[in-house]
């Protein structure tokens, strides 16, 4: 499988902080880059996704920044809340193929 | 919309038995579904790609005779873990790709514990 490298492995921020999670990919044919949020014992839930024709996408408090030349994309969570504490996975794929996931980032937002 | 269900949500079985897990797309058609396995504190690892009406494509290292996949309709795929052993204990998650868009929607997962 083509790799998607995610960092950091874990992240602790205070309430109101802006955690940033980064991902890098190798396959230039990838054309879909979603982020998933997963709570313990639950399946992943789609949070936000971007395609390579735009450099940034915002949905509520979540923003994806995309750098095509560097083959990197990141998730920013504005005004983070304790309820945002979860594991976040970046992923990527080419149309018609399975998603390849990063290893995940465990986010803890302290109140 | 875009709801995917899995059944059962949790199953405990004895070593040597077979377990069937169902994955359904409730409000959309999915020609393609995917099966993932997730161990504690790890990422999702793709096991196989399931296509309606044809044989599944398995990832390297996944035993196709042990993990039987059937995709009999545009809304249902099943994974059967045959002769389960304790090392098969894991969280199994399916996803369904909407035929109308390149988005995958995940089921809630099935926790399998083999005693």
Short mmCIF file of C-alpha atoms in Angstrom, two decimals:
data_model
loop_
_atom_site.label_atom_id
_atom_site.label_comp_id
_atom_site.label_asym_id
_atom_site.label_seq_id
_atom_site.Cartn_x
_atom_site.Cartn_y
_atom_site.Cartn_z
CA UNK A 1 0.00 0.00 0.00
CA UNK A 2 1.09 3.53 -0.65
CA UNK A 3 1.93 5.25 2.60
CA UNK A 4 0.32 8.23 4.25
CA UNK A 5 2.51 9.52 7.05
CA UNK A 6 0.78 11.29 9.92
CA UNK A 7 2.20 13.30 12.80
CA UNK A 8 2.22 13.82 15.70
CA UNK A 9 1.19 10.52 17.24
CA UNK A 10 -0.40 12.32 20.18
CA UNK A 11 -1.26 15.88 21.03
CA UNK A 12 -2.38 17.65 24.18
CA UNK A 13 -3.83 21.14 24.04
CA UNK A 14 -5.77 23.37 26.38
CA UNK A 15 -9.35 24.29 25.69
CA UNK A 16 -9.47 27.04 23.10
CA UNK A 17 -6.13 26.04 21.57
CA UNK A 18 -5.59 25.19 17.91
CA UNK A 19 -4.21 21.69 17.45
CA UNK A 20 -2.60 21.02 14.09
CA UNK A 21 -2.18 17.53 12.65
CA UNK A 22 -0.04 16.95 9.60
CA UNK A 23 -0.01 14.32 6.88
CA UNK A 24 2.25 13.63 3.93
CA UNK A 25 1.60 11.34 1.01
CA UNK A 26 3.68 9.79 -1.75
CA UNK A 27 1.34 8.94 -4.57
CA UNK A 28 0.77 11.95 -6.82
CA UNK A 29 -2.28 10.19 -8.29
CA UNK A 30 -4.18 10.62 -5.03
CA UNK A 31 -7.05 13.03 -5.55
CA UNK A 32 -9.12 12.84 -2.38
CA UNK A 33 -7.90 13.68 1.11
CA UNK A 34 -10.37 13.19 3.97
CA UNK A 35 -9.98 13.47 7.71
CA UNK A 36 -11.82 11.12 10.05
CA UNK A 37 -12.62 11.42 13.73
CA UNK A 38 -12.93 8.29 15.82
CA UNK A 39 -14.10 7.87 19.38
CA UNK A 40 -13.24 4.70 21.36
CA UNK A 41 -15.33 1.73 20.29
CA UNK A 42 -16.88 3.58 17.36
CA UNK A 43 -16.30 3.61 13.65
CA UNK A 44 -14.54 6.56 12.00
CA UNK A 45 -16.71 9.50 11.05
CA UNK A 46 -15.92 11.75 8.10
CA UNK A 47 -14.98 15.18 9.37
CA UNK A 48 -13.88 17.14 6.34
CA UNK A 49 -12.27 16.37 2.98
CA UNK A 50 -10.40 18.24 0.28
CA UNK A 51 -9.46 17.70 -3.34
CA UNK A 52 -6.18 18.93 -4.85
CA UNK A 53 -7.74 21.76 -6.85
CA UNK A 54 -8.06 23.93 -3.72
CA UNK A 55 -5.51 24.88 -1.07
CA UNK A 56 -7.84 25.31 1.88
CA UNK A 57 -11.27 24.25 3.01
CA UNK A 58 -13.16 25.28 6.11
CA UNK A 59 -16.15 23.61 7.73
CA UNK A 60 -17.12 25.07 11.06
CA UNK A 61 -14.12 24.90 13.38
CA UNK A 62 -12.23 22.49 11.13
CA UNK A 63 -9.87 23.61 8.37
CA UNK A 64 -7.81 21.58 5.93
CA UNK A 65 -4.74 23.17 4.39
CA UNK A 66 -3.38 21.47 1.28
CA UNK A 67 0.04 21.89 -0.31
CA UNK A 68 0.13 19.98 -3.57
CA UNK A 69 3.77 20.68 -4.41
CA UNK A 70 4.92 19.47 -0.99
CA UNK A 71 2.45 16.59 -1.01
CA UNK A 72 1.24 17.55 2.43
CA UNK A 73 -2.06 18.39 4.06
CA UNK A 74 -3.02 19.33 7.57
CA UNK A 75 -6.02 19.63 9.85
CA UNK A 76 -6.52 22.64 12.11
CA UNK A 77 -9.14 22.64 14.85
CA UNK A 78 -10.08 26.14 15.93
CA UNK A 79 -11.23 26.87 19.48
CA UNK A 80 -10.77 23.23 20.49
CA UNK A 81 -13.12 21.79 23.10
CA UNK A 82 -12.87 18.80 25.44
CA UNK A 83 -15.45 17.08 23.23
CA UNK A 84 -12.93 17.16 20.41
CA UNK A 85 -10.77 14.68 22.32
CA UNK A 86 -10.59 11.70 19.97
CA UNK A 87 -8.31 9.99 17.51
CA UNK A 88 -7.97 11.67 14.14
CA UNK A 89 -6.96 9.90 10.97
CA UNK A 90 -5.94 11.41 7.68
CA UNK A 91 -6.46 9.35 4.56
CA UNK A 92 -5.99 9.55 0.84
CA UNK A 93 -6.99 7.71 -2.28
CA UNK A 94 -7.37 7.83 -5.99
CA UNK A 95 -10.91 7.63 -7.33
CA UNK A 96 -12.16 4.06 -7.29
CA UNK A 97 -9.60 2.73 -4.84
CA UNK A 98 -9.61 2.08 -1.11
CA UNK A 99 -8.62 4.78 1.33
CA UNK A 100 -5.13 4.54 2.75
CA UNK A 101 -5.01 5.74 6.34
CA UNK A 102 -2.36 7.46 8.38
CA UNK A 103 -1.49 5.95 11.75
CA UNK A 104 -3.67 8.35 13.68
CA UNK A 105 -3.25 11.16 16.19
CA UNK A 106 -4.71 10.97 19.66
CA UNK A 107 -5.88 14.42 20.65
CA UNK A 108 -6.59 15.35 24.23
CA UNK A 109 -8.15 18.74 24.96
CA UNK A 110 -7.93 19.69 28.60
CA UNK A 111 -10.46 21.93 30.26
CA UNK B 1 -28.15 10.39 4.67
CA UNK B 2 -25.14 8.14 3.96
CA UNK B 3 -25.67 5.72 6.82
CA UNK B 4 -23.85 2.42 7.02
CA UNK B 5 -24.87 -0.19 9.55
CA UNK B 6 -23.04 -3.22 10.83
CA UNK B 7 -24.43 -6.23 12.61
CA UNK B 8 -23.64 -7.47 15.14
CA UNK B 9 -21.93 -4.66 17.01
CA UNK B 10 -20.26 -7.09 19.37
CA UNK B 11 -19.74 -10.83 19.28
CA UNK B 12 -17.99 -13.28 21.56
CA UNK B 13 -17.39 -16.77 20.26
CA UNK B 14 -15.44 -19.91 21.03
CA UNK B 15 -12.30 -20.80 19.14
CA UNK B 16 -13.07 -22.81 16.01
CA UNK B 17 -16.47 -21.32 15.29
CA UNK B 18 -17.38 -19.10 12.36
CA UNK B 19 -18.76 -15.61 12.67
CA UNK B 20 -20.63 -13.61 10.05
CA UNK B 21 -20.63 -9.81 10.06
CA UNK B 22 -23.07 -7.85 7.91
CA UNK B 23 -22.47 -4.41 6.43
CA UNK B 24 -25.39 -2.49 4.92
CA UNK B 25 -25.64 0.86 3.20
CA UNK B 26 -29.03 2.06 4.34
CA UNK B 27 -29.81 4.97 2.04
CA UNK B 28 -27.48 4.67 -0.91
CA UNK B 29 -26.19 2.10 -3.32
CA UNK B 30 -22.65 0.89 -3.01
CA UNK B 31 -21.16 -1.24 -5.72
CA UNK B 32 -17.94 -1.26 -3.73
CA UNK B 33 -17.48 -1.87 -0.03
CA UNK B 34 -14.30 -2.23 1.95
CA UNK B 35 -13.42 -4.27 5.02
CA UNK B 36 -10.88 -3.00 7.51
CA UNK B 37 -9.45 -4.42 10.71
CA UNK B 38 -8.29 -2.27 13.58
CA UNK B 39 -6.26 -3.42 16.57
CA UNK B 40 -6.25 -1.35 19.79
CA UNK B 41 -4.58 2.02 19.43
CA UNK B 42 -3.71 1.30 15.81
CA UNK B 43 -4.88 2.52 12.46
CA UNK B 44 -7.33 0.89 10.11
CA UNK B 45 -5.77 -1.76 7.91
CA UNK B 46 -7.50 -2.62 4.68
CA UNK B 47 -8.33 -6.31 4.45
CA UNK B 48 -10.24 -6.54 1.21
CA UNK B 49 -12.26 -4.73 -1.41
CA UNK B 50 -15.70 -6.15 -2.04
CA UNK B 51 -17.44 -5.59 -5.38
CA UNK B 52 -21.08 -6.48 -5.95
CA UNK B 53 -21.45 -9.59 -8.04
CA UNK B 54 -17.77 -10.45 -8.23
CA UNK B 55 -15.02 -11.92 -6.11
CA UNK B 56 -13.42 -9.79 -3.45
CA UNK B 57 -9.87 -8.52 -3.82
CA UNK B 58 -7.76 -9.28 -0.79
CA UNK B 59 -4.77 -7.35 0.46
CA UNK B 60 -1.43 -9.08 0.75
CA UNK B 61 -1.24 -11.25 3.83
CA UNK B 62 -5.00 -11.61 4.28
CA UNK B 63 -6.18 -15.21 3.97
CA UNK B 64 -9.12 -15.32 1.60
CA UNK B 65 -10.18 -18.76 2.81
CA UNK B 66 -10.32 -17.53 6.37
CA UNK B 67 -12.07 -14.24 5.71
CA UNK B 68 -14.89 -14.98 3.30
CA UNK B 69 -16.51 -11.96 1.70
CA UNK B 70 -19.79 -11.94 -0.16
CA UNK B 71 -21.32 -8.87 -1.79
CA UNK B 72 -24.67 -10.13 -2.94
CA UNK B 73 -26.45 -6.83 -3.51
CA UNK B 74 -25.77 -3.13 -3.93
CA UNK B 75 -26.48 -2.55 -0.24
CA UNK B 76 -25.10 -5.61 1.54
CA UNK B 77 -21.67 -7.14 2.03
CA UNK B 78 -20.84 -9.86 4.53
CA UNK B 79 -17.57 -10.91 6.11
CA UNK B 80 -17.36 -14.40 7.56
CA UNK B 81 -14.46 -15.21 9.82
CA UNK B 82 -14.11 -18.97 9.50
CA UNK B 83 -12.67 -21.16 12.25
CA UNK B 84 -11.95 -18.13 14.36
CA UNK B 85 -9.00 -18.14 16.75
CA UNK B 86 -8.03 -15.72 19.54
CA UNK B 87 -5.63 -13.88 17.25
CA UNK B 88 -8.62 -12.96 15.06
CA UNK B 89 -10.02 -10.89 17.92
CA UNK B 90 -10.19 -7.34 16.64
CA UNK B 91 -12.44 -4.47 15.64
CA UNK B 92 -13.79 -5.05 12.15
CA UNK B 93 -15.06 -2.01 10.27
CA UNK B 94 -16.70 -1.84 6.88
CA UNK B 95 -17.09 1.13 4.63
CA UNK B 96 -19.29 1.67 1.62
CA UNK B 97 -18.43 3.92 -1.27
CA UNK B 98 -21.38 5.80 -2.64
CA UNK B 99 -21.92 5.07 -6.34
CA UNK B 100 -22.72 8.77 -6.79
CA UNK B 101 -19.53 10.20 -5.28
CA UNK B 102 -16.01 9.18 -4.28
CA UNK B 103 -16.83 9.29 -0.60
CA UNK B 104 -16.59 6.38 1.78
CA UNK B 105 -18.89 6.09 4.72
CA UNK B 106 -17.97 3.85 7.61
CA UNK B 107 -20.04 1.52 9.69
CA UNK B 108 -19.90 1.61 13.48
CA UNK B 109 -17.68 -1.46 13.65
CA UNK B 110 -17.97 -4.96 15.08
CA UNK B 111 -15.95 -6.00 18.10
CA UNK B 112 -15.02 -9.67 17.75
CA UNK B 113 -13.66 -11.54 20.75
CA UNK B 114 -12.60 -15.15 20.28
CA UNK B 115 -12.14 -17.11 23.47
#
